[in-house]
Amino acid sequence: MTTLTDPPGQGFRLSQLIYDTRYRSLTIQMVAMILLMLTFSWLVVNTITNLHALGKDFDFGFLTQPSGYDINQRLIEYDSQSTHGRAALVGILNTLLVAFLGCALATVLGVTAGVLRLSNNWLVSRLMAVYVEGFRNVPLLLWIVLIFALMTEGTPAPSAFRGETPSSSMLFGAVAITNRGVYIPAIHFAAPLFENNFYNWLLVLIVLAVSIFVVKRIAHWASVRQEATGDRPTTWYLTLAILVLPIALLLVLMGAFLDLPSLQGFNFGGGVHLRGSLIALWLALSLYTGAFIAEIVRGGILAISTGQSEAAYALGLRPGTTMKLVVLPQALRVIIPPLISQFLNLTKNSSLAIAVGYMDARSTLGGITINQTGRELEGMLLLGLFYLVLSLAISGVMNVYNNSVKLKER
């Protein structure tokens, strides 16, 4: 039984979806979602209709068909009778290889150039400024073509290494730089544990990763002990043993030996052949991206108060030690977020490899495979999915690292 003081009961009305602030935002979001789904559905139906009109269907069966083309630079076994899926895998691995090498070298170059740009030495700082401004203001494609031209035109032919008095010689007797690429020593196994050499190297990497993890745990234990007692235990010998002994024992067990390149006929044989296209792409991506990273590092260092350096100098620390232990650790929180974007840009810019004939994912799956099978929609979707997954993986790993180095308040 209601009284005169009770508010009159009111049910839900449709007008509340627009005029009531409790429901208005939800209504807008639902309408936007419906419109987005309708647009996506129209695009899918329109695509299927157009494919049907052209006599095509949507099928990934082409990945199991023989590719019919060769790939010059590859990390796994492949020939012209392998499938298009295998060719795509070779291209993906080639992309991962140049992206990993490029990010590593670009980081070293960028950090070095960024720190040296702030040097008190006028000549050093000006040289680094020339490097940064020169590389980042010229299109990347031009650097790739230029370095590739230098590799092919400015290096000797294999015939220059022949004869009793050759005009060219190998570096340290083990590395040959020619116009056909660079030949370096290779590690082979006389008694491999697995028939597939990929699994042998995977085992080596796993053992190395476990060793590094154990070393990090030892360093953490030493830091905890130092904070508790003020005395840091000596662990360098233990760290060295853990890093060296497991890998050395595994290599001895598998009978590892060095295969040095040597001149055989008209070309070099043995070792590992790094083609000029890979070297040119790697160097161009690293130098170009390193110039941007240098500015990021310089900005991160300048973001740290000069009082931090002055306090370190007052404690007797030298400039190099101050930069390593005081300034850079604090600057990382400013450096890492834009650094992630540069790693992503380098990875995606590797698709310019087609300009010098390096067979990456863009050249295989997004190039020759599409031209031979006519499956341009499926090929581009797979290629876009690969770059999306790779970019998200890089971003995720770097964000984890960013969280591990950020300042933690007590």
mmCIF file of C-alpha atoms in Angstrom:
data_model
loop_
_atom_site.group_PDB
_atom_site.id
_atom_site.type_symbol
_atom_site.label_atom_id
_atom_site.label_comp_id
_atom_site.label_asym_id
_atom_site.label_seq_id
_atom_site.Cartn_x
_atom_site.Cartn_y
_atom_site.Cartn_z
ATOM 1 C CA MET A 1 0.000 0.000 0.000
ATOM 2 C CA THR A 2 1.515 3.314 -1.083
ATOM 3 C CA THR A 3 1.282 6.591 0.780
ATOM 4 C CA LEU A 4 1.162 10.167 -0.410
ATOM 5 C CA THR A 5 4.867 10.599 0.453
ATOM 6 C CA ASP A 6 6.035 7.692 -1.729
ATOM 7 C CA PRO A 7 7.246 8.613 -5.238
ATOM 8 C CA PRO A 8 4.983 7.323 -7.962
ATOM 9 C CA GLY A 9 6.298 4.109 -9.556
ATOM 10 C CA GLN A 10 7.577 4.562 -13.106
ATOM 11 C CA GLY A 11 8.552 1.784 -15.519
ATOM 12 C CA PHE A 12 11.245 1.793 -18.195
ATOM 13 C CA ARG A 13 10.430 3.905 -21.256
ATOM 14 C CA LEU A 14 12.152 3.787 -24.666
ATOM 15 C CA SER A 15 12.704 7.554 -24.521
ATOM 16 C CA GLN A 16 15.138 6.947 -21.670
ATOM 17 C CA LEU A 17 17.590 5.401 -24.157
ATOM 18 C CA ILE A 18 18.103 8.904 -25.592
ATOM 19 C CA TYR A 19 17.229 11.368 -22.857
ATOM 20 C CA ASP A 20 18.419 9.489 -19.754
ATOM 21 C CA THR A 21 22.155 9.929 -19.123
ATOM 22 C CA ARG A 22 22.271 6.460 -17.565
ATOM 23 C CA TYR A 23 21.484 4.818 -20.905
ATOM 24 C CA ARG A 24 22.502 7.375 -23.529
ATOM 25 C CA SER A 25 26.198 6.324 -23.837
ATOM 26 C CA LEU A 26 25.221 2.652 -24.048
ATOM 27 C CA THR A 27 22.689 3.442 -26.772
ATOM 28 C CA ILE A 28 25.270 5.349 -28.830
ATOM 29 C CA GLN A 29 27.760 2.505 -28.495
ATOM 30 C CA MET A 30 25.231 -0.113 -29.553
ATOM 31 C CA VAL A 31 24.168 1.919 -32.587
ATOM 32 C CA ALA A 32 27.801 2.424 -33.594
ATOM 33 C CA MET A 33 28.501 -1.299 -33.194
ATOM 34 C CA ILE A 34 25.499 -2.249 -35.318
ATOM 35 C CA LEU A 35 26.521 0.183 -38.062
ATOM 36 C CA LEU A 36 30.094 -1.133 -37.987
ATOM 37 C CA MET A 37 28.912 -4.752 -38.252
ATOM 38 C CA LEU A 38 26.562 -3.874 -41.105
ATOM 39 C CA THR A 39 29.387 -2.111 -42.959
ATOM 40 C CA PHE A 40 31.721 -5.068 -42.458
ATOM 41 C CA SER A 41 29.029 -7.490 -43.595
ATOM 42 C CA TRP A 42 28.411 -5.408 -46.724
ATOM 43 C CA LEU A 43 32.126 -5.449 -47.537
ATOM 44 C CA VAL A 44 32.300 -9.239 -47.121
ATOM 45 C CA VAL A 45 29.198 -9.875 -49.225
ATOM 46 C CA ASN A 46 30.366 -7.431 -51.887
ATOM 47 C CA THR A 47 33.788 -9.113 -52.022
ATOM 48 C CA ILE A 48 32.279 -12.591 -52.336
ATOM 49 C CA THR A 49 29.915 -11.376 -55.069
ATOM 50 C CA ASN A 50 32.751 -9.815 -57.050
ATOM 51 C CA LEU A 51 34.887 -12.930 -56.699
ATOM 52 C CA HIS A 52 31.994 -15.068 -57.905
ATOM 53 C CA ALA A 53 31.506 -12.783 -60.883
ATOM 54 C CA LEU A 54 35.185 -13.272 -61.765
ATOM 55 C CA GLY A 55 34.884 -17.035 -61.403
ATOM 56 C CA LYS A 56 36.964 -17.129 -58.231
ATOM 57 C CA ASP A 57 36.391 -18.467 -54.759
ATOM 58 C CA PHE A 58 37.984 -17.838 -51.373
ATOM 59 C CA ASP A 59 40.369 -20.732 -50.754
ATOM 60 C CA PHE A 60 43.805 -21.236 -49.176
ATOM 61 C CA GLY A 61 44.456 -24.508 -50.938
ATOM 62 C CA PHE A 62 47.099 -22.831 -53.082
ATOM 63 C CA LEU A 63 49.491 -23.083 -50.144
ATOM 64 C CA THR A 64 49.797 -26.839 -50.754
ATOM 65 C CA GLN A 65 50.615 -26.492 -54.470
ATOM 66 C CA PRO A 66 54.221 -26.663 -55.770
ATOM 67 C CA SER A 67 55.801 -23.218 -55.879
ATOM 68 C CA GLY A 68 57.945 -23.659 -58.993
ATOM 69 C CA TYR A 69 60.484 -20.942 -58.109
ATOM 70 C CA ASP A 70 63.794 -20.789 -56.255
ATOM 71 C CA ILE A 71 64.775 -18.676 -53.254
ATOM 72 C CA ASN A 72 68.438 -17.696 -53.066
ATOM 73 C CA GLN A 73 68.684 -16.817 -49.339
ATOM 74 C CA ARG A 74 67.040 -19.336 -47.012
ATOM 75 C CA LEU A 75 67.376 -20.625 -43.454
ATOM 76 C CA ILE A 76 65.605 -23.968 -43.995
ATOM 77 C CA GLU A 77 65.626 -26.559 -46.747
ATOM 78 C CA TYR A 78 63.702 -25.498 -49.829
ATOM 79 C CA ASP A 79 63.637 -26.161 -53.578
ATOM 80 C CA SER A 80 61.401 -25.296 -56.516
ATOM 81 C CA GLN A 81 59.249 -28.376 -55.888
ATOM 82 C CA SER A 82 58.337 -27.260 -52.375
ATOM 83 C CA THR A 83 54.885 -25.870 -51.718
ATOM 84 C CA HIS A 84 53.854 -22.236 -51.677
ATOM 85 C CA GLY A 85 53.349 -22.631 -47.928
ATOM 86 C CA ARG A 86 56.990 -23.667 -47.578
ATOM 87 C CA ALA A 87 58.049 -20.703 -49.718
ATOM 88 C CA ALA A 88 56.026 -18.391 -47.495
ATOM 89 C CA LEU A 89 57.716 -19.868 -44.418
ATOM 90 C CA VAL A 90 61.152 -19.260 -45.956
ATOM 91 C CA GLY A 91 60.188 -15.653 -46.664
ATOM 92 C CA ILE A 92 58.836 -15.187 -43.146
ATOM 93 C CA LEU A 93 62.060 -16.518 -41.616
ATOM 94 C CA ASN A 94 64.075 -14.196 -43.860
ATOM 95 C CA THR A 95 61.969 -11.268 -42.648
ATOM 96 C CA LEU A 96 62.477 -12.286 -39.021
ATOM 97 C CA LEU A 97 66.221 -12.602 -39.617
ATOM 98 C CA VAL A 98 66.715 -9.133 -41.086
ATOM 99 C CA ALA A 99 64.326 -7.588 -38.535
ATOM 100 C CA PHE A 100 66.215 -9.124 -35.593
ATOM 101 C CA LEU A 101 69.638 -8.171 -36.963
ATOM 102 C CA GLY A 102 68.405 -4.687 -37.860
ATOM 103 C CA CYS A 103 66.869 -3.966 -34.447
ATOM 104 C CA ALA A 104 70.037 -5.153 -32.667
ATOM 105 C CA LEU A 105 72.449 -3.084 -34.765
ATOM 106 C CA ALA A 106 70.144 -0.034 -34.901
ATOM 107 C CA THR A 107 69.927 -0.028 -31.090
ATOM 108 C CA VAL A 108 73.711 -0.095 -30.726
ATOM 109 C CA LEU A 109 74.199 2.630 -33.339
ATOM 110 C CA GLY A 110 71.373 4.764 -31.982
ATOM 111 C CA VAL A 111 72.456 4.627 -28.339
ATOM 112 C CA THR A 112 76.071 5.330 -29.269
ATOM 113 C CA ALA A 113 75.222 8.228 -31.581
ATOM 114 C CA GLY A 114 72.677 9.668 -29.135
ATOM 115 C CA VAL A 115 75.188 9.735 -26.286
ATOM 116 C CA LEU A 116 78.016 11.087 -28.456
ATOM 117 C CA ARG A 117 75.816 13.909 -29.770
ATOM 118 C CA LEU A 118 75.895 15.280 -26.232
ATOM 119 C CA SER A 119 79.685 14.981 -26.006
ATOM 120 C CA ASN A 120 81.725 18.026 -25.054
ATOM 121 C CA ASN A 121 84.078 17.194 -27.918
ATOM 122 C CA TRP A 122 82.976 19.488 -30.755
ATOM 123 C CA LEU A 123 84.229 17.238 -33.558
ATOM 124 C CA VAL A 124 82.551 14.090 -32.212
ATOM 125 C CA SER A 125 79.201 15.797 -31.594
ATOM 126 C CA ARG A 126 79.238 17.393 -35.075
ATOM 127 C CA LEU A 127 80.072 14.093 -36.785
ATOM 128 C CA MET A 128 77.165 12.403 -35.009
ATOM 129 C CA ALA A 129 74.910 15.289 -36.025
ATOM 130 C CA VAL A 130 75.933 14.799 -39.668
ATOM 131 C CA TYR A 131 75.145 11.084 -39.398
ATOM 132 C CA VAL A 132 71.735 11.647 -37.826
ATOM 133 C CA GLU A 133 70.617 14.438 -40.137
ATOM 134 C CA GLY A 134 72.056 12.756 -43.208
ATOM 135 C CA PHE A 135 70.395 9.393 -42.798
ATOM 136 C CA ARG A 136 66.998 10.345 -41.449
ATOM 137 C CA ASN A 137 66.377 13.018 -44.106
ATOM 138 C CA VAL A 138 67.040 10.768 -47.099
ATOM 139 C CA PRO A 139 64.458 8.114 -48.111
ATOM 140 C CA LEU A 140 65.290 4.625 -46.908
ATOM 141 C CA LEU A 141 64.916 3.113 -50.370
ATOM 142 C CA LEU A 142 67.776 5.255 -51.668
ATOM 143 C CA TRP A 143 70.078 4.028 -48.909
ATOM 144 C CA ILE A 144 69.178 0.411 -49.645
ATOM 145 C CA VAL A 145 69.946 0.798 -53.351
ATOM 146 C CA LEU A 146 73.126 2.809 -52.668
ATOM 147 C CA ILE A 147 74.588 0.290 -50.217
ATOM 148 C CA PHE A 148 73.650 -2.586 -52.533
ATOM 149 C CA ALA A 149 75.434 -0.810 -55.400
ATOM 150 C CA LEU A 150 78.524 -0.381 -53.223
ATOM 151 C CA MET A 151 78.394 -4.075 -52.329
ATOM 152 C CA THR A 152 78.226 -5.174 -55.953
ATOM 153 C CA GLU A 153 80.456 -2.558 -57.597
ATOM 154 C CA GLY A 154 82.948 -1.673 -54.888
ATOM 155 C CA THR A 155 84.009 -5.148 -53.739
ATOM 156 C CA PRO A 156 86.274 -7.616 -55.576
ATOM 157 C CA ALA A 157 85.120 -10.618 -57.573
ATOM 158 C CA PRO A 158 85.986 -14.127 -56.319
ATOM 159 C CA SER A 159 88.625 -14.366 -59.050
ATOM 160 C CA ALA A 160 90.593 -11.610 -57.268
ATOM 161 C CA PHE A 161 91.368 -14.105 -54.477
ATOM 162 C CA ARG A 162 92.946 -16.624 -56.880
ATOM 163 C CA GLY A 163 96.634 -17.075 -57.665
ATOM 164 C CA GLU A 164 99.913 -16.999 -55.842
ATOM 165 C CA THR A 165 99.786 -13.212 -55.487
ATOM 166 C CA PRO A 166 96.058 -12.409 -55.334
ATOM 167 C CA SER A 167 94.913 -8.789 -55.445
ATOM 168 C CA SER A 168 92.504 -9.418 -52.574
ATOM 169 C CA SER A 169 92.762 -11.478 -49.412
ATOM 170 C CA MET A 170 90.388 -12.856 -46.810
ATOM 171 C CA LEU A 171 89.982 -11.038 -43.494
ATOM 172 C CA PHE A 172 91.732 -13.022 -40.741
ATOM 173 C CA GLY A 173 91.941 -15.851 -43.247
ATOM 174 C CA ALA A 174 88.288 -16.712 -42.607
ATOM 175 C CA VAL A 175 86.029 -13.964 -44.049
ATOM 176 C CA ALA A 176 85.755 -13.195 -47.764
ATOM 177 C CA ILE A 177 84.003 -10.008 -48.898
ATOM 178 C CA THR A 178 83.110 -10.238 -52.592
ATOM 179 C CA ASN A 179 80.664 -8.740 -55.064
ATOM 180 C CA ARG A 180 78.603 -11.907 -54.691
ATOM 181 C CA GLY A 181 78.224 -11.515 -50.947
ATOM 182 C CA VAL A 182 80.147 -12.165 -47.752
ATOM 183 C CA TYR A 183 81.412 -15.620 -46.828
ATOM 184 C CA ILE A 184 81.955 -16.314 -43.119
ATOM 185 C CA PRO A 185 82.850 -19.467 -41.145
ATOM 186 C CA ALA A 186 80.029 -21.841 -40.267
ATOM 187 C CA ILE A 187 79.609 -24.202 -37.319
ATOM 188 C CA HIS A 188 78.726 -27.774 -38.296
ATOM 189 C CA PHE A 189 78.106 -30.837 -36.154
ATOM 190 C CA ALA A 190 79.943 -34.107 -36.758
ATOM 191 C CA ALA A 191 77.671 -36.027 -34.355
ATOM 192 C CA PRO A 192 74.347 -34.129 -34.279
ATOM 193 C CA LEU A 193 71.672 -35.202 -31.840
ATOM 194 C CA PHE A 194 68.903 -34.618 -34.402
ATOM 195 C CA GLU A 195 68.801 -35.344 -38.100
ATOM 196 C CA ASN A 196 67.266 -31.945 -38.795
ATOM 197 C CA ASN A 197 69.937 -29.312 -38.137
ATOM 198 C CA PHE A 198 67.247 -26.795 -37.119
ATOM 199 C CA TYR A 199 66.514 -28.779 -33.949
ATOM 200 C CA ASN A 200 70.217 -28.966 -33.095
ATOM 201 C CA TRP A 201 70.486 -25.182 -33.154
ATOM 202 C CA LEU A 202 67.200 -24.876 -31.286
ATOM 203 C CA LEU A 203 68.666 -27.040 -28.520
ATOM 204 C CA VAL A 204 71.752 -24.807 -28.389
ATOM 205 C CA LEU A 205 69.553 -21.707 -28.060
ATOM 206 C CA ILE A 206 67.481 -23.336 -25.308
ATOM 207 C CA VAL A 207 70.601 -24.213 -23.310
ATOM 208 C CA LEU A 208 71.905 -20.661 -23.771
ATOM 209 C CA ALA A 209 68.568 -19.180 -22.655
ATOM 210 C CA VAL A 210 68.517 -21.368 -19.532
ATOM 211 C CA SER A 211 72.100 -20.349 -18.717
ATOM 212 C CA ILE A 212 71.222 -16.659 -19.038
ATOM 213 C CA PHE A 213 68.166 -17.139 -16.812
ATOM 214 C CA VAL A 214 70.273 -18.843 -14.115
ATOM 215 C CA VAL A 215 72.859 -16.046 -14.336
ATOM 216 C CA LYS A 216 70.134 -13.447 -13.822
ATOM 217 C CA ARG A 217 68.848 -15.315 -10.775
ATOM 218 C CA ILE A 218 72.368 -15.402 -9.337
ATOM 219 C CA ALA A 219 72.725 -11.651 -9.917
ATOM 220 C CA HIS A 220 69.363 -11.091 -8.178
ATOM 221 C CA TRP A 221 70.490 -13.211 -5.227
ATOM 222 C CA ALA A 222 73.724 -11.228 -5.002
ATOM 223 C CA SER A 223 71.787 -7.941 -5.007
ATOM 224 C CA VAL A 224 69.458 -9.145 -2.249
ATOM 225 C CA ARG A 225 72.444 -10.283 -0.222
ATOM 226 C CA GLN A 226 74.140 -6.926 -0.717
ATOM 227 C CA GLU A 227 71.060 -5.001 0.455
ATOM 228 C CA ALA A 228 70.775 -7.218 3.533
ATOM 229 C CA THR A 229 74.433 -7.320 4.603
ATOM 230 C CA GLY A 230 76.119 -4.498 2.683
ATOM 231 C CA ASP A 231 78.590 -6.981 1.184
ATOM 232 C CA ARG A 232 78.107 -8.223 -2.374
ATOM 233 C CA PRO A 233 79.329 -11.802 -2.845
ATOM 234 C CA THR A 234 81.771 -12.550 -5.657
ATOM 235 C CA THR A 235 79.882 -14.323 -8.432
ATOM 236 C CA TRP A 236 81.840 -13.608 -11.617
ATOM 237 C CA TYR A 237 83.487 -17.029 -11.706
ATOM 238 C CA LEU A 238 80.153 -18.764 -11.190
ATOM 239 C CA THR A 239 78.513 -16.612 -13.863
ATOM 240 C CA LEU A 240 81.306 -17.355 -16.330
ATOM 241 C CA ALA A 241 81.097 -21.091 -15.657
ATOM 242 C CA ILE A 242 77.324 -21.189 -16.129
ATOM 243 C CA LEU A 243 77.514 -19.243 -19.399
ATOM 244 C CA VAL A 244 80.416 -21.193 -20.913
ATOM 245 C CA LEU A 245 80.433 -24.768 -19.605
ATOM 246 C CA PRO A 246 76.925 -25.969 -20.641
ATOM 247 C CA ILE A 247 77.262 -24.599 -24.189
ATOM 248 C CA ALA A 248 80.833 -25.899 -24.495
ATOM 249 C CA LEU A 249 79.841 -29.387 -23.303
ATOM 250 C CA LEU A 250 76.890 -29.493 -25.687
ATOM 251 C CA LEU A 251 79.022 -28.400 -28.655
ATOM 252 C CA VAL A 252 81.693 -30.986 -27.818
ATOM 253 C CA LEU A 253 79.024 -33.663 -27.461
ATOM 254 C CA MET A 254 77.683 -32.876 -30.945
ATOM 255 C CA GLY A 255 81.180 -32.675 -32.435
ATOM 256 C CA ALA A 256 81.019 -29.013 -33.443
ATOM 257 C CA PHE A 257 83.705 -27.778 -35.843
ATOM 258 C CA LEU A 258 84.362 -24.680 -37.943
ATOM 259 C CA ASP A 259 83.820 -24.893 -41.688
ATOM 260 C CA LEU A 260 85.940 -22.127 -43.248
ATOM 261 C CA PRO A 261 85.047 -20.711 -46.684
ATOM 262 C CA SER A 262 87.545 -21.465 -49.442
ATOM 263 C CA LEU A 263 87.841 -20.664 -53.123
ATOM 264 C CA GLN A 264 86.476 -23.581 -55.138
ATOM 265 C CA GLY A 265 86.487 -23.095 -58.877
ATOM 266 C CA PHE A 266 84.863 -19.825 -59.865
ATOM 267 C CA ASN A 267 83.311 -19.128 -56.467
ATOM 268 C CA PHE A 268 83.737 -19.661 -52.747
ATOM 269 C CA GLY A 269 82.442 -22.782 -51.076
ATOM 270 C CA GLY A 270 81.962 -23.794 -47.473
ATOM 271 C CA GLY A 271 81.041 -21.539 -44.605
ATOM 272 C CA VAL A 272 77.935 -19.370 -44.670
ATOM 273 C CA HIS A 273 77.103 -17.215 -47.668
ATOM 274 C CA LEU A 274 75.516 -13.871 -46.756
ATOM 275 C CA ARG A 275 74.269 -12.395 -50.007
ATOM 276 C CA GLY A 276 74.803 -8.758 -50.863
ATOM 277 C CA SER A 277 71.061 -8.132 -50.786
ATOM 278 C CA LEU A 278 70.866 -9.226 -47.132
ATOM 279 C CA ILE A 279 73.912 -7.146 -46.136
ATOM 280 C CA ALA A 280 72.632 -4.060 -47.975
ATOM 281 C CA LEU A 281 69.137 -4.313 -46.496
ATOM 282 C CA TRP A 282 70.487 -4.971 -43.001
ATOM 283 C CA LEU A 283 72.927 -2.053 -43.040
ATOM 284 C CA ALA A 284 70.459 0.385 -44.612
ATOM 285 C CA LEU A 285 67.685 -0.451 -42.127
ATOM 286 C CA SER A 286 70.104 -0.262 -39.191
ATOM 287 C CA LEU A 287 71.745 3.023 -40.188
ATOM 288 C CA TYR A 288 68.438 4.663 -41.086
ATOM 289 C CA THR A 289 66.567 3.581 -37.962
ATOM 290 C CA GLY A 290 69.637 4.177 -35.776
ATOM 291 C CA ALA A 291 69.514 7.869 -36.722
ATOM 292 C CA PHE A 292 65.977 8.143 -35.325
ATOM 293 C CA ILE A 293 66.893 6.142 -32.230
ATOM 294 C CA ALA A 294 69.821 8.505 -31.641
ATOM 295 C CA GLU A 295 67.437 11.456 -31.369
ATOM 296 C CA ILE A 296 65.186 9.473 -29.040
ATOM 297 C CA VAL A 297 68.154 8.644 -26.796
ATOM 298 C CA ARG A 298 69.381 12.252 -26.850
ATOM 299 C CA GLY A 299 65.927 13.503 -25.892
ATOM 300 C CA GLY A 300 65.656 10.931 -23.101
ATOM 301 C CA ILE A 301 69.013 11.975 -21.645
ATOM 302 C CA LEU A 302 68.133 15.674 -21.816
ATOM 303 C CA ALA A 303 64.882 14.905 -19.978
ATOM 304 C CA ILE A 304 66.879 13.919 -16.880
ATOM 305 C CA SER A 305 67.668 16.766 -14.503
ATOM 306 C CA THR A 306 71.265 17.928 -14.546
ATOM 307 C CA GLY A 307 71.183 17.673 -10.767
ATOM 308 C CA GLN A 308 71.424 13.902 -11.095
ATOM 309 C CA SER A 309 74.743 14.161 -12.936
ATOM 310 C CA GLU A 310 76.047 16.839 -10.599
ATOM 311 C CA ALA A 311 75.238 14.667 -7.584
ATOM 312 C CA ALA A 312 77.048 11.714 -9.180
ATOM 313 C CA TYR A 313 80.101 13.880 -9.911
ATOM 314 C CA ALA A 314 80.055 15.091 -6.303
ATOM 315 C CA LEU A 315 80.289 11.463 -5.183
ATOM 316 C CA GLY A 316 83.371 10.998 -7.347
ATOM 317 C CA LEU A 317 81.830 9.110 -10.259
ATOM 318 C CA ARG A 318 83.415 9.598 -13.667
ATOM 319 C CA PRO A 319 81.297 10.854 -16.614
ATOM 320 C CA GLY A 320 81.143 7.430 -18.292
ATOM 321 C CA THR A 321 80.077 5.698 -15.082
ATOM 322 C CA THR A 322 77.551 8.438 -14.388
ATOM 323 C CA MET A 323 75.993 7.999 -17.816
ATOM 324 C CA LYS A 324 75.844 4.207 -17.432
ATOM 325 C CA LEU A 325 74.621 3.922 -13.842
ATOM 326 C CA VAL A 326 72.719 7.145 -13.180
ATOM 327 C CA VAL A 327 71.465 8.885 -16.312
ATOM 328 C CA LEU A 328 70.613 6.097 -18.772
ATOM 329 C CA PRO A 329 68.627 3.940 -16.280
ATOM 330 C CA GLN A 330 66.375 6.922 -15.575
ATOM 331 C CA ALA A 331 66.200 7.926 -19.246
ATOM 332 C CA LEU A 332 64.916 4.479 -20.255
ATOM 333 C CA ARG A 333 61.382 5.338 -19.113
ATOM 334 C CA VAL A 334 61.411 8.144 -21.716
ATOM 335 C CA ILE A 335 63.340 6.233 -24.384
ATOM 336 C CA ILE A 336 61.572 2.863 -24.546
ATOM 337 C CA PRO A 337 58.017 3.898 -25.634
ATOM 338 C CA PRO A 338 59.158 5.695 -28.829
ATOM 339 C CA LEU A 339 61.853 3.044 -29.293
ATOM 340 C CA ILE A 340 59.093 0.451 -29.700
ATOM 341 C CA SER A 341 57.688 2.445 -32.611
ATOM 342 C CA GLN A 342 61.111 2.497 -34.287
ATOM 343 C CA PHE A 343 61.432 -1.284 -33.975
ATOM 344 C CA LEU A 344 57.996 -1.664 -35.565
ATOM 345 C CA ASN A 345 58.933 0.741 -38.366
ATOM 346 C CA LEU A 346 62.142 -1.174 -39.063
ATOM 347 C CA THR A 347 60.277 -4.474 -39.219
ATOM 348 C CA LYS A 348 57.677 -3.139 -41.645
ATOM 349 C CA ASN A 349 60.268 -1.250 -43.713
ATOM 350 C CA SER A 350 61.988 -4.580 -44.361
ATOM 351 C CA SER A 351 59.298 -5.108 -47.019
ATOM 352 C CA LEU A 352 61.448 -2.849 -49.228
ATOM 353 C CA ALA A 353 63.716 -5.882 -49.630
ATOM 354 C CA ILE A 354 62.178 -6.536 -53.041
ATOM 355 C CA ALA A 355 64.184 -3.546 -54.374
ATOM 356 C CA VAL A 356 67.449 -5.519 -54.055
ATOM 357 C CA GLY A 357 66.095 -9.015 -54.634
ATOM 358 C CA TYR A 358 66.067 -10.205 -51.014
ATOM 359 C CA MET A 359 63.332 -12.831 -50.735
ATOM 360 C CA ASP A 360 61.343 -11.873 -47.657
ATOM 361 C CA ALA A 361 57.663 -12.473 -46.899
ATOM 362 C CA ARG A 362 56.649 -9.604 -49.181
ATOM 363 C CA SER A 363 58.614 -11.053 -52.106
ATOM 364 C CA THR A 364 57.442 -14.649 -51.667
ATOM 365 C CA LEU A 365 53.928 -14.764 -50.226
ATOM 366 C CA GLY A 366 53.000 -11.235 -51.288
ATOM 367 C CA GLY A 367 54.806 -11.326 -54.624
ATOM 368 C CA ILE A 368 55.686 -14.404 -56.671
ATOM 369 C CA THR A 369 53.080 -16.645 -55.020
ATOM 370 C CA ILE A 370 50.278 -14.192 -55.772
ATOM 371 C CA ASN A 371 51.440 -13.731 -59.358
ATOM 372 C CA GLN A 372 51.538 -17.478 -59.976
ATOM 373 C CA THR A 373 48.315 -18.503 -58.248
ATOM 374 C CA GLY A 374 46.141 -15.426 -58.761
ATOM 375 C CA ARG A 375 45.154 -15.556 -55.081
ATOM 376 C CA GLU A 376 45.852 -11.900 -54.392
ATOM 377 C CA LEU A 377 43.147 -11.510 -51.732
ATOM 378 C CA GLU A 378 44.181 -14.568 -49.736
ATOM 379 C CA GLY A 379 47.884 -13.763 -50.102
ATOM 380 C CA MET A 380 47.518 -10.169 -48.947
ATOM 381 C CA LEU A 381 45.327 -11.211 -46.020
ATOM 382 C CA LEU A 382 47.961 -13.721 -44.878
ATOM 383 C CA LEU A 383 50.726 -11.171 -45.384
ATOM 384 C CA GLY A 384 48.860 -8.513 -43.418
ATOM 385 C CA LEU A 385 48.101 -11.033 -40.655
ATOM 386 C CA PHE A 386 51.800 -11.933 -40.425
ATOM 387 C CA TYR A 387 52.910 -8.300 -40.049
ATOM 388 C CA LEU A 388 50.111 -7.672 -37.542
ATOM 389 C CA VAL A 389 51.072 -10.639 -35.351
ATOM 390 C CA LEU A 390 54.768 -9.793 -35.601
ATOM 391 C CA SER A 391 54.192 -6.142 -34.685
ATOM 392 C CA LEU A 392 51.997 -7.069 -31.726
ATOM 393 C CA ALA A 393 54.610 -9.575 -30.535
ATOM 394 C CA ILE A 394 57.395 -6.980 -30.685
ATOM 395 C CA SER A 395 55.217 -4.425 -28.929
ATOM 396 C CA GLY A 396 54.251 -6.926 -26.226
ATOM 397 C CA VAL A 397 57.839 -7.986 -25.511
ATOM 398 C CA MET A 398 59.065 -4.388 -25.383
ATOM 399 C CA ASN A 399 56.195 -3.364 -23.090
ATOM 400 C CA VAL A 400 57.116 -6.180 -20.712
ATOM 401 C CA TYR A 401 60.691 -4.891 -20.715
ATOM 402 C CA ASN A 402 59.419 -1.344 -20.214
ATOM 403 C CA ASN A 403 57.488 -2.420 -17.118
ATOM 404 C CA SER A 404 60.563 -4.172 -15.732
ATOM 405 C CA VAL A 405 62.819 -1.091 -15.970
ATOM 406 C CA LYS A 406 60.380 1.638 -14.967
ATOM 407 C CA LEU A 407 60.914 3.433 -11.693
ATOM 408 C CA LYS A 408 59.289 1.621 -8.779
ATOM 409 C CA GLU A 409 58.196 3.740 -5.837
ATOM 410 C CA ARG A 410 58.364 2.383 -2.332
#
